[in-house]
Short mmCIF file of C-alpha atoms in Angstrom, two decimals:
data_model
loop_
_atom_site.label_atom_id
_atom_site.label_comp_id
_atom_site.label_asym_id
_atom_site.label_seq_id
_atom_site.Cartn_x
_atom_site.Cartn_y
_atom_site.Cartn_z
CA MET A 1 0.00 0.00 0.00
CA GLN A 2 1.42 3.33 -1.09
CA ASP A 3 1.38 6.32 1.19
CA GLU A 4 -0.54 9.54 1.14
CA PRO A 5 -1.17 12.00 -0.49
CA ARG A 6 -3.35 10.30 -3.08
CA LEU A 7 -2.48 10.66 -6.76
CA ASP A 8 -5.49 12.84 -7.50
CA GLU A 9 -4.48 15.17 -4.68
CA LEU A 10 -0.94 15.46 -6.01
CA ILE A 11 -2.05 16.08 -9.56
CA THR A 12 -4.64 18.63 -8.54
CA ALA A 13 -1.97 20.50 -6.56
CA VAL A 14 0.43 20.51 -9.52
CA ALA A 15 -2.29 21.60 -11.96
CA GLY A 16 -3.32 24.39 -9.56
CA PHE A 17 0.27 25.62 -9.32
CA LEU A 18 0.69 25.66 -13.09
CA ARG A 19 -2.62 27.40 -13.62
CA ASP A 20 -2.30 30.04 -10.89
CA GLN A 21 1.44 30.70 -10.72
CA ILE A 22 2.96 29.78 -14.07
CA ALA A 23 0.30 30.39 -16.72
CA PRO A 24 0.11 34.17 -16.03
CA GLN A 25 3.85 34.45 -16.76
CA ILE A 26 3.69 32.74 -20.16
CA SER A 27 2.37 33.91 -23.52
CA GLY A 28 2.01 32.79 -27.12
CA HIS A 29 2.19 29.22 -28.26
CA ALA A 30 3.82 28.05 -25.03
CA ALA A 31 0.80 29.39 -23.13
CA PHE A 32 -1.50 27.40 -25.40
CA LYS A 33 0.58 24.25 -24.81
CA LEU A 34 0.58 24.87 -21.07
CA ARG A 35 -3.20 25.14 -21.11
CA VAL A 36 -3.42 21.81 -22.93
CA GLY A 37 -1.09 20.31 -20.33
CA ILE A 38 -3.15 21.64 -17.42
CA ASN A 39 -6.31 20.29 -19.06
CA ALA A 40 -4.61 16.89 -19.30
CA LEU A 41 -3.70 16.94 -15.61
CA ASP A 42 -7.28 17.90 -14.71
CA LEU A 43 -8.52 14.97 -16.81
CA VAL A 44 -6.17 12.57 -15.03
CA ALA A 45 -7.41 13.82 -11.65
CA ARG A 46 -11.05 13.32 -12.71
CA GLN A 47 -10.36 9.81 -13.96
CA LEU A 48 -8.55 8.88 -10.75
CA THR A 49 -11.55 10.13 -8.77
CA LEU A 50 -14.44 8.87 -10.88
CA ALA A 51 -13.43 5.86 -12.96
CA GLY A 52 -13.29 3.30 -10.16
CA ASP A 53 -17.01 3.57 -9.49
CA SER A 54 -18.11 4.08 -13.08
CA ASP A 55 -16.02 1.14 -14.34
CA ALA A 56 -17.49 -1.12 -11.66
CA GLN A 57 -21.03 -0.10 -12.61
CA GLU A 58 -20.29 -0.56 -16.31
CA LEU A 59 -18.99 -4.07 -15.63
CA VAL A 60 -22.15 -5.02 -13.73
CA ARG A 61 -24.35 -3.72 -16.56
CA LEU A 62 -22.29 -5.56 -19.20
CA GLN A 63 -22.48 -8.83 -17.24
CA SER A 64 -26.24 -8.49 -16.97
CA LEU A 65 -26.68 -7.45 -20.60
CA LEU A 66 -24.48 -10.23 -21.99
CA GLY A 67 -25.14 -12.93 -19.40
CA ARG A 68 -21.47 -13.74 -19.00
CA ASP A 69 -18.35 -12.75 -17.12
CA GLY A 70 -15.12 -11.17 -18.31
CA SER A 71 -12.98 -8.06 -18.09
CA LEU A 72 -14.36 -4.65 -19.11
CA SER A 73 -12.31 -4.81 -22.28
CA GLU A 74 -13.46 -8.35 -23.15
CA LEU A 75 -17.12 -7.62 -22.50
CA ASN A 76 -16.98 -4.37 -24.47
CA SER A 77 -15.48 -6.30 -27.37
CA VAL A 78 -18.27 -8.88 -27.16
CA LEU A 79 -20.91 -6.14 -27.05
CA SER A 80 -19.30 -4.38 -30.02
CA SER A 81 -19.41 -7.60 -32.07
CA LEU A 82 -23.02 -8.26 -31.14
CA ILE A 83 -24.03 -4.74 -32.21
CA ALA A 84 -22.01 -5.07 -35.42
CA SER A 85 -23.73 -8.35 -36.30
CA GLY A 86 -27.17 -6.98 -35.47
CA ALA A 87 -27.72 -9.59 -32.73
CA VAL A 88 -28.14 -6.71 -30.27
CA ASP A 89 -29.77 -3.41 -31.15
CA LEU A 90 -31.68 -0.51 -29.63
CA SER A 91 -34.73 -2.75 -29.16
CA THR A 92 -32.65 -4.99 -26.84
CA PRO A 93 -33.75 -4.27 -23.26
CA GLY A 94 -31.08 -2.35 -21.38
CA LEU A 95 -28.82 -1.54 -24.33
CA LYS A 96 -29.78 2.09 -24.79
CA ASP A 97 -29.63 2.77 -21.07
CA HIS A 98 -26.24 1.06 -20.85
CA LEU A 99 -24.73 3.02 -23.74
CA TRP A 100 -26.00 6.29 -22.32
CA ARG A 101 -24.67 5.65 -18.82
CA THR A 102 -21.31 4.46 -20.16
CA THR A 103 -20.97 7.47 -22.44
CA LEU A 104 -21.98 9.96 -19.76
CA ALA A 105 -19.35 8.42 -17.47
CA LYS A 106 -16.70 8.93 -20.17
CA LEU A 107 -17.69 12.55 -20.71
CA ALA A 108 -17.58 13.22 -16.95
CA VAL A 109 -13.87 12.42 -17.19
CA ASP A 110 -12.96 13.56 -20.71
CA GLN A 111 -14.93 16.78 -21.11
CA PRO A 112 -17.40 17.69 -18.38
CA THR A 113 -17.93 21.12 -19.97
CA TYR A 114 -18.89 19.75 -23.42
CA ALA A 115 -22.20 21.39 -24.33
CA SER A 116 -24.11 18.21 -25.29
CA TYR A 117 -23.02 16.58 -22.04
CA ARG A 118 -24.11 19.61 -19.99
CA ARG A 119 -27.46 19.58 -21.77
CA GLU A 120 -28.03 15.88 -20.99
CA VAL A 121 -26.88 16.13 -17.39
CA ASP A 122 -28.81 19.31 -16.63
CA SER A 123 -32.00 18.09 -18.26
CA SER A 124 -32.08 14.64 -16.64
CA ALA A 125 -33.73 14.13 -13.27
CA PRO A 126 -31.29 14.16 -10.35
CA ALA A 127 -32.46 10.68 -9.35
CA ASN A 128 -31.91 7.62 -11.55
CA SER A 129 -33.36 8.22 -14.98
CA SER A 130 -34.25 4.76 -16.17
CA SER A 131 -35.62 5.82 -19.52
CA SER A 132 -34.74 3.29 -22.15
CA MET B 1 7.77 14.53 -51.16
CA ARG B 2 8.40 15.49 -47.57
CA SER B 3 11.31 17.45 -46.28
CA SER B 4 13.89 14.83 -45.45
CA ARG B 5 15.33 16.88 -42.60
CA LYS B 6 13.69 16.51 -39.23
CA ARG B 7 12.37 19.76 -37.87
CA PRO B 8 10.82 20.26 -34.44
CA ALA B 9 7.24 21.44 -34.52
CA GLN B 10 7.98 24.44 -32.36
CA PHE B 11 10.78 26.95 -32.60
CA LYS B 12 12.13 26.62 -29.09
CA GLY B 13 15.45 25.61 -27.71
CA ASN B 14 18.79 25.90 -29.47
CA LYS B 15 18.43 23.19 -32.07
CA ALA B 16 14.97 24.46 -32.95
CA ALA B 17 16.23 28.05 -33.26
CA MET B 18 18.80 26.82 -35.76
CA ALA B 19 16.13 24.92 -37.67
CA ALA B 20 14.03 28.09 -37.75
CA ALA B 21 16.99 30.05 -39.12
CA ASP B 22 17.50 27.36 -41.78
CA LEU B 23 13.85 27.52 -42.68
CA ALA B 24 13.89 31.32 -42.96
CA GLU B 25 16.91 31.03 -45.25
CA LEU B 26 15.13 28.50 -47.50
CA LEU B 27 12.00 30.65 -47.59
CA GLY B 28 14.07 33.68 -48.57
CA GLN B 29 15.73 31.77 -51.41
CA SER B 30 12.39 30.48 -52.59
CA VAL B 31 10.56 33.82 -52.71
CA ARG B 32 13.46 35.48 -54.52
CA ALA B 33 13.09 32.84 -57.22
CA TRP B 34 9.37 33.29 -57.94
CA CYS B 35 8.21 36.63 -56.52
CA ALA B 36 9.17 39.63 -58.68
CA GLY B 37 11.20 42.18 -56.71
CA ALA B 38 11.37 40.03 -53.55
CA THR B 39 14.51 40.57 -51.48
CA GLY B 40 13.80 38.28 -48.52
CA ILE B 41 11.37 37.45 -45.73
CA ARG B 42 10.79 38.49 -42.11
CA ASP B 43 8.41 37.87 -39.20
CA LEU B 44 8.32 34.09 -39.64
CA VAL B 45 5.76 32.55 -37.29
CA GLN B 46 4.38 29.04 -37.09
CA LEU B 47 0.63 29.34 -36.73
CA SER B 48 -1.05 27.03 -34.27
CA GLY B 49 -4.02 24.96 -35.36
CA GLY B 50 -4.08 22.51 -38.22
CA ALA B 51 -2.65 19.53 -36.36
CA SER B 52 -2.04 17.53 -39.53
CA GLN B 53 -0.27 20.10 -41.68
CA GLU B 54 2.16 22.89 -41.00
CA THR B 55 1.16 26.48 -41.68
CA LEU B 56 3.73 29.28 -41.57
CA SER B 57 3.06 32.98 -41.70
CA PHE B 58 5.65 35.54 -42.81
CA THR B 59 6.15 38.77 -44.71
CA ILE B 60 7.78 38.88 -48.12
CA GLU B 61 10.00 41.98 -48.42
CA ARG B 62 9.52 43.37 -51.88
CA ALA B 63 10.55 46.42 -53.84
CA GLY B 64 6.97 47.24 -54.79
CA GLY B 65 5.67 46.87 -51.20
CA ASP B 66 5.70 44.04 -48.67
CA LEU B 67 3.36 41.10 -49.03
CA ALA B 68 1.85 39.07 -46.17
CA ALA B 69 2.08 35.40 -47.10
CA ILE B 70 1.28 31.93 -45.81
CA LEU B 71 3.09 28.66 -46.54
CA ARG B 72 1.13 25.47 -46.14
CA ARG B 73 3.27 22.35 -46.28
CA SER B 74 3.58 18.80 -45.01
CA PRO B 75 5.38 18.74 -41.69
CA PRO B 76 7.84 15.98 -40.83
CA GLY B 77 6.13 12.74 -39.83
CA TYR B 78 2.92 13.75 -41.55
CA GLY B 79 0.61 10.88 -42.41
CA SER B 80 -2.66 11.20 -40.53
CA VAL B 81 -5.64 10.95 -42.73
CA SER B 82 -4.40 7.78 -44.38
CA GLY B 83 -5.19 7.80 -48.06
CA ARG B 84 -7.77 10.57 -47.70
CA ALA B 85 -5.53 13.55 -48.39
CA ALA B 86 -5.86 15.14 -51.82
CA GLY B 87 -2.23 16.29 -51.74
CA LEU B 88 -1.03 19.84 -51.32
CA ALA B 89 -0.50 20.49 -55.03
CA ALA B 90 -4.12 19.47 -55.64
CA GLU B 91 -5.20 21.73 -52.78
CA ALA B 92 -3.54 24.70 -54.45
CA GLU B 93 -5.26 23.85 -57.74
CA LEU B 94 -8.64 23.53 -56.00
CA MET B 95 -8.25 26.91 -54.30
CA LYS B 96 -7.66 28.52 -57.69
CA LEU B 97 -10.66 26.77 -59.25
CA ALA B 98 -12.89 27.56 -56.28
CA GLY B 99 -11.83 31.20 -56.40
CA ALA B 100 -12.78 31.33 -60.07
CA ALA B 101 -16.19 29.83 -59.21
CA GLY B 102 -16.91 32.62 -56.73
CA VAL B 103 -15.78 30.88 -53.54
CA PRO B 104 -13.86 33.35 -51.35
CA SER B 105 -10.28 32.02 -51.60
CA PRO B 106 -6.80 33.33 -50.85
CA PRO B 107 -4.80 33.91 -54.06
CA VAL B 108 -2.24 31.10 -54.54
CA LEU B 109 1.23 32.60 -55.05
CA HIS B 110 3.46 29.59 -55.78
CA VAL B 111 3.33 25.79 -55.60
CA LEU B 112 6.51 24.26 -54.12
CA THR B 113 8.82 22.39 -56.44
CA GLU B 114 11.90 20.31 -55.72
CA GLN B 115 14.08 23.40 -56.21
CA ASP B 116 12.49 25.09 -53.22
CA GLY B 117 13.75 22.36 -50.89
CA LEU B 118 10.80 22.98 -48.59
CA GLY B 119 8.85 19.75 -49.03
CA GLU B 120 5.38 19.64 -50.54
CA GLY B 121 3.06 22.61 -50.30
CA PHE B 122 2.22 26.05 -51.58
CA PHE B 123 2.37 29.75 -50.79
CA MET B 124 -0.76 31.87 -50.67
CA GLN B 125 -1.56 35.46 -49.89
CA LYS B 126 -2.56 36.07 -46.28
CA VAL B 127 -6.22 37.02 -45.84
CA GLU B 128 -6.98 39.18 -42.80
CA GLY B 129 -9.68 37.89 -40.48
CA GLU B 130 -10.43 35.35 -37.80
CA THR B 131 -10.33 31.55 -38.05
CA ILE B 132 -10.77 30.60 -34.40
CA ALA B 133 -14.30 29.26 -34.23
CA ARG B 134 -15.02 30.22 -30.63
CA LYS B 135 -13.97 33.82 -31.23
CA ILE B 136 -16.13 34.00 -34.34
CA LEU B 137 -19.08 32.70 -32.32
CA ARG B 138 -18.58 34.98 -29.32
CA ASP B 139 -16.58 38.16 -30.08
CA ASP B 140 -18.41 41.44 -30.62
CA ALA B 141 -16.38 42.07 -33.77
CA PHE B 142 -18.43 39.36 -35.52
CA ALA B 143 -21.84 40.18 -34.06
CA ALA B 144 -23.02 41.67 -37.36
CA ALA B 145 -21.61 38.78 -39.41
CA ARG B 146 -23.01 35.91 -37.33
CA PRO B 147 -26.68 36.12 -38.37
CA LYS B 148 -25.63 36.09 -42.04
CA LEU B 149 -23.26 33.16 -41.83
CA ALA B 150 -25.66 30.19 -42.01
CA ARG B 151 -27.02 31.47 -45.30
CA GLN B 152 -23.55 32.40 -46.59
CA LEU B 153 -22.30 28.91 -45.81
CA GLY B 154 -25.10 27.54 -47.98
CA GLU B 155 -24.37 29.94 -50.83
CA ILE B 156 -20.64 29.21 -50.78
CA ALA B 157 -21.19 25.44 -50.62
CA ALA B 158 -23.35 25.77 -53.73
CA ARG B 159 -20.47 27.51 -55.53
CA ILE B 160 -17.99 24.84 -54.43
CA HIS B 161 -20.31 22.22 -55.88
CA SER B 162 -20.63 24.18 -59.14
CA VAL B 163 -16.94 23.81 -60.11
CA ALA B 164 -16.81 21.99 -63.46
CA ARG B 165 -15.66 18.41 -62.94
CA ASP B 166 -13.51 18.25 -66.04
CA ALA B 167 -11.33 21.07 -64.68
CA LEU B 168 -10.55 19.26 -61.43
CA PRO B 169 -7.28 17.55 -60.51
CA THR B 170 -7.43 13.82 -59.81
CA LEU B 171 -9.45 13.25 -56.64
CA ARG B 172 -10.59 10.15 -54.84
CA MET B 173 -14.24 9.22 -55.15
CA LEU B 174 -16.08 7.10 -52.62
CA SER B 175 -19.76 6.28 -52.55
CA SER B 176 -21.57 6.43 -49.23
CA THR B 177 -21.50 2.62 -49.17
CA GLU B 178 -17.72 2.54 -49.70
CA GLU B 179 -17.28 5.25 -47.08
CA ILE B 180 -19.22 3.16 -44.54
CA ASP B 181 -17.01 0.16 -45.34
CA LEU B 182 -13.90 2.29 -44.94
CA LEU B 183 -15.04 3.60 -41.56
CA ARG B 184 -15.92 0.06 -40.46
CA THR B 185 -12.37 -1.05 -41.28
CA GLU B 186 -10.95 1.94 -39.45
CA VAL B 187 -13.05 1.21 -36.36
CA ARG B 188 -11.84 -2.41 -36.46
CA ASN B 189 -8.24 -1.21 -36.73
CA LEU B 190 -8.56 0.97 -33.64
CA GLY B 191 -8.02 -2.11 -31.51
CA TRP B 192 -10.30 -0.62 -28.85
CA PRO B 193 -13.92 -1.70 -28.45
CA ARG B 194 -16.41 1.07 -29.15
CA PRO B 195 -20.02 -0.11 -28.96
CA VAL B 196 -21.41 3.35 -29.83
CA PHE B 197 -19.31 3.49 -33.01
CA GLN B 198 -20.67 0.04 -33.93
CA LEU B 199 -24.20 1.28 -33.34
CA ALA B 200 -23.50 4.21 -35.68
CA LEU B 201 -22.05 1.89 -38.35
CA ARG B 202 -25.23 -0.22 -38.21
CA TRP B 203 -27.42 2.87 -38.51
CA LEU B 204 -25.40 4.12 -41.47
CA ALA B 205 -25.65 0.77 -43.27
CA ASP B 206 -29.41 0.61 -42.58
CA ASN B 207 -29.96 4.20 -43.73
CA ASP B 208 -27.50 4.37 -46.63
CA PRO B 209 -29.22 6.53 -49.28
CA GLY B 210 -27.18 4.91 -52.08
CA PRO B 211 -25.34 6.71 -54.86
CA SER B 212 -26.17 10.37 -55.32
CA SER B 213 -27.59 11.35 -58.70
CA ARG B 214 -25.33 14.40 -58.52
CA ILE B 215 -21.58 13.90 -58.06
CA THR B 216 -19.54 17.07 -57.49
CA LEU B 217 -16.40 18.45 -55.93
CA VAL B 218 -16.82 18.05 -52.15
CA HIS B 219 -14.66 20.22 -49.90
CA GLY B 220 -14.54 17.49 -47.27
CA ASP B 221 -13.74 19.68 -44.26
CA TYR B 222 -16.21 22.53 -44.77
CA ARG B 223 -16.90 23.93 -41.33
CA ASN B 224 -16.48 26.70 -38.82
CA GLY B 225 -12.75 26.69 -38.04
CA ASN B 226 -11.69 26.30 -41.66
CA LEU B 227 -13.05 29.68 -42.68
CA ILE B 228 -11.57 33.16 -42.43
CA ILE B 229 -14.30 35.46 -41.18
CA GLY B 230 -14.37 39.25 -41.31
CA PRO B 231 -16.95 41.73 -40.02
CA ASN B 232 -19.16 41.06 -43.06
CA GLY B 233 -18.86 37.30 -43.19
CA VAL B 234 -16.78 34.67 -44.97
CA ARG B 235 -13.56 36.01 -46.49
CA ALA B 236 -11.92 32.71 -47.37
CA VAL B 237 -12.50 28.96 -47.38
CA LEU B 238 -9.37 27.08 -46.27
CA ASP B 239 -8.07 23.53 -45.82
CA TRP B 240 -8.92 21.58 -48.94
CA GLU B 241 -6.89 18.63 -47.67
CA LEU B 242 -9.88 16.26 -47.64
CA ALA B 243 -11.42 17.37 -50.95
CA HIS B 244 -12.88 14.59 -53.09
CA LEU B 245 -15.67 13.78 -55.50
CA GLY B 246 -18.98 12.69 -54.08
CA ASP B 247 -22.45 13.58 -52.84
CA PRO B 248 -22.54 17.38 -52.42
CA MET B 249 -24.86 16.96 -49.42
CA GLU B 250 -21.83 15.65 -47.50
CA ASP B 251 -20.46 19.19 -47.07
CA LEU B 252 -23.77 20.42 -45.62
CA GLY B 253 -23.90 17.49 -43.20
CA TRP B 254 -20.31 18.06 -42.04
CA VAL B 255 -21.04 21.74 -41.24
CA CYS B 256 -23.76 20.51 -38.86
CA VAL B 257 -21.61 17.99 -36.93
CA ASN B 258 -22.07 19.03 -33.32
CA SER B 259 -18.34 19.38 -32.63
CA TRP B 260 -18.26 22.16 -35.26
CA ARG B 261 -20.96 24.13 -33.44
CA PHE B 262 -18.40 24.87 -30.73
CA GLY B 263 -20.92 24.95 -27.91
CA ALA B 264 -23.72 26.75 -29.79
CA ILE B 265 -25.48 23.39 -30.07
CA ASP B 266 -28.92 24.75 -30.91
CA LYS B 267 -27.61 26.34 -34.12
CA PRO B 268 -26.79 23.37 -36.36
CA ALA B 269 -25.23 25.35 -39.19
CA GLY B 270 -21.78 25.75 -37.67
CA GLY B 271 -23.14 27.35 -34.51
CA PHE B 272 -24.32 30.29 -36.64
CA GLY B 273 -27.91 29.51 -37.47
CA SER B 274 -30.52 27.05 -38.64
CA ARG B 275 -30.28 24.33 -41.24
CA GLU B 276 -33.19 26.06 -42.99
CA ASP B 277 -31.17 29.28 -43.44
CA MET B 278 -28.21 27.36 -44.80
CA PHE B 279 -30.41 25.31 -47.14
CA ALA B 280 -32.16 28.48 -48.36
CA GLY B 281 -28.76 30.00 -49.23
CA TYR B 282 -27.77 26.83 -51.02
CA GLU B 283 -30.99 26.63 -53.00
CA ALA B 284 -30.92 30.32 -53.95
CA ALA B 285 -27.32 30.08 -55.22
CA SER B 286 -27.65 26.72 -56.99
CA GLY B 287 -31.27 26.60 -58.14
CA LEU B 288 -31.31 23.04 -56.75
CA THR B 289 -33.22 21.47 -53.88
CA VAL B 290 -31.37 20.34 -50.75
CA ASP B 291 -32.01 16.73 -49.74
CA ALA B 292 -32.39 17.10 -45.96
CA GLY B 293 -32.43 13.31 -45.47
CA ARG B 294 -29.05 12.96 -47.12
CA VAL B 295 -27.71 15.87 -45.10
CA LYS B 296 -28.76 14.08 -41.88
CA PHE B 297 -27.12 10.85 -43.09
CA TRP B 298 -23.85 12.72 -43.70
CA GLU B 299 -24.09 14.45 -40.34
CA VAL B 300 -24.17 11.04 -38.64
CA MET B 301 -21.37 9.81 -40.90
CA GLY B 302 -19.37 12.98 -40.16
CA THR B 303 -19.84 12.64 -36.42
CA LEU B 304 -18.52 9.08 -36.57
CA ARG B 305 -15.70 10.13 -38.89
CA TRP B 306 -14.59 12.89 -36.51
CA GLY B 307 -14.69 10.37 -33.66
CA ILE B 308 -12.45 8.01 -35.61
CA MET B 309 -10.13 10.91 -36.46
CA CYS B 310 -9.83 11.66 -32.73
CA CYS B 311 -8.84 8.03 -32.13
CA GLY B 312 -6.34 8.34 -34.99
CA MET B 313 -4.77 11.32 -33.23
CA MET B 314 -4.31 9.13 -30.17
CA GLN B 315 -2.56 6.51 -32.29
CA ARG B 316 -0.27 9.12 -33.82
CA PHE B 317 0.50 10.43 -30.33
CA ARG B 318 1.71 6.96 -29.38
CA GLN B 319 3.64 6.28 -32.57
CA SER B 320 5.27 9.61 -33.33
CA PRO B 321 8.41 10.69 -31.46
CA GLU B 322 6.95 14.15 -30.86
CA ASN B 323 4.74 12.72 -28.13
CA SER B 324 2.31 15.58 -28.68
CA MET B 325 0.06 16.44 -25.71
CA GLU B 326 -2.43 18.04 -28.08
CA ARG B 327 -2.84 14.86 -30.07
CA ALA B 328 -3.17 12.84 -26.88
CA MET B 329 -5.91 15.15 -25.67
CA ILE B 330 -7.74 15.08 -29.01
CA GLY B 331 -7.84 11.31 -28.49
CA ARG B 332 -9.96 11.99 -25.43
CA ARG B 333 -12.43 13.90 -27.61
CA ALA B 334 -13.68 10.68 -29.22
CA SER B 335 -16.24 10.40 -26.43
CA GLU B 336 -17.82 13.72 -27.44
CA THR B 337 -18.77 12.13 -30.73
CA GLU B 338 -20.24 9.16 -28.85
CA ILE B 339 -22.62 11.36 -26.89
CA ASP B 340 -23.50 13.22 -30.10
CA LEU B 341 -24.13 9.95 -31.94
CA LEU B 342 -26.41 8.83 -29.11
CA ARG B 343 -28.25 12.18 -29.23
CA LEU B 344 -28.76 11.65 -32.97
CA LEU B 345 -29.59 7.93 -32.98
CA ALA B 346 -30.93 7.07 -29.52
CA PRO B 347 -32.21 10.27 -27.91
CA ARG B 348 -33.33 9.95 -24.30
CA GLY B 349 -36.86 10.69 -23.11
#
């Protein structure tokens, strides 16, 4: 077991330093690159915080949808093949709900400010929206 | 074809400063050879944006008055859009033809030859204006232009599609069916399971409209971000890298891809306005009717294609020695196309 601070805490501290102390001193293309770098660190921090839970939930949904066990990567490959062959489609119970939840979990890490994501999150009920 | 010498993407550090000096020297030699009265160049700047090709801005010093110029060329290690690129010499030719057909285009000054020693590419005159999509959508300077832009985009697309085919350089031609097959292969080659992309491929195959009765020049990357905008609207259409022959409705669909609305998601035509405004401009300029069903098909196709391009950026990040953060981060934009595909194909509620 590794010691504290946690990785997300470390990364958040570094990103904060770069954003608040360094970025104001830099201009031009280097400033653009620095912004990209800070965005990357923020993304890493979000994934460290969020992906444990969302991956676990995705795995449970995939197991239930496919009726079998496997790693996230294996089950996603199986699901992809089933969609490609037409064996599973939007009329399959649970598929639409699964794809939405999985995609929203990705956006929460990758781009929580993306306008379509904001629209979907802000317009869905705070409780579980089990529309499928 | 490409410059055989390795050059860093950015002019920083000692080695890079030397490379920049070399480059300035080569540019000076080149302009003296083809630009009457040119004595040299100054103010060389690499412009950001355009992750797959290098764009340099500089001033040509000339007896008759200085000239602001742009060089567009293949950077070292270029090879992103696998087989899709028209080639820079063809791009230059298309810009000339488009300009003659009434498409706002920067005048092409010179197409690179072996003698220039600068790789493949061309020089064009610099057009003043803004290309950064978010600024165009938000800055006060463009407030008067914005309401006109959806219609202008339609009018200009109509002119692009009016270029006589027999005048065109050799361009690839893919039917919608072949394009779906190509994207399917590309998704398979990602080596990363993407159920939403598979769902989109199924939808495309099930909704393939078949060959278009009209085959024209298609810009291929016609969108906010590849336009120079001034206070009165479009001043130039740029980036013909993905030009090809095909269904003209493809360009109208690509404009509407949600990523190219840059946050203004309720204005499908590039974040500027409605599809109806854009279609009206197109119909007025062409005398033809827009096929809205085909446009929707190409919007779905375009959304998937942009998602695959994002994944391709991730692959290039891994493979290329530059280890570019920007490319890595574009890889993480693939998920934005997944949410947009779901909004198009499986809307909630």
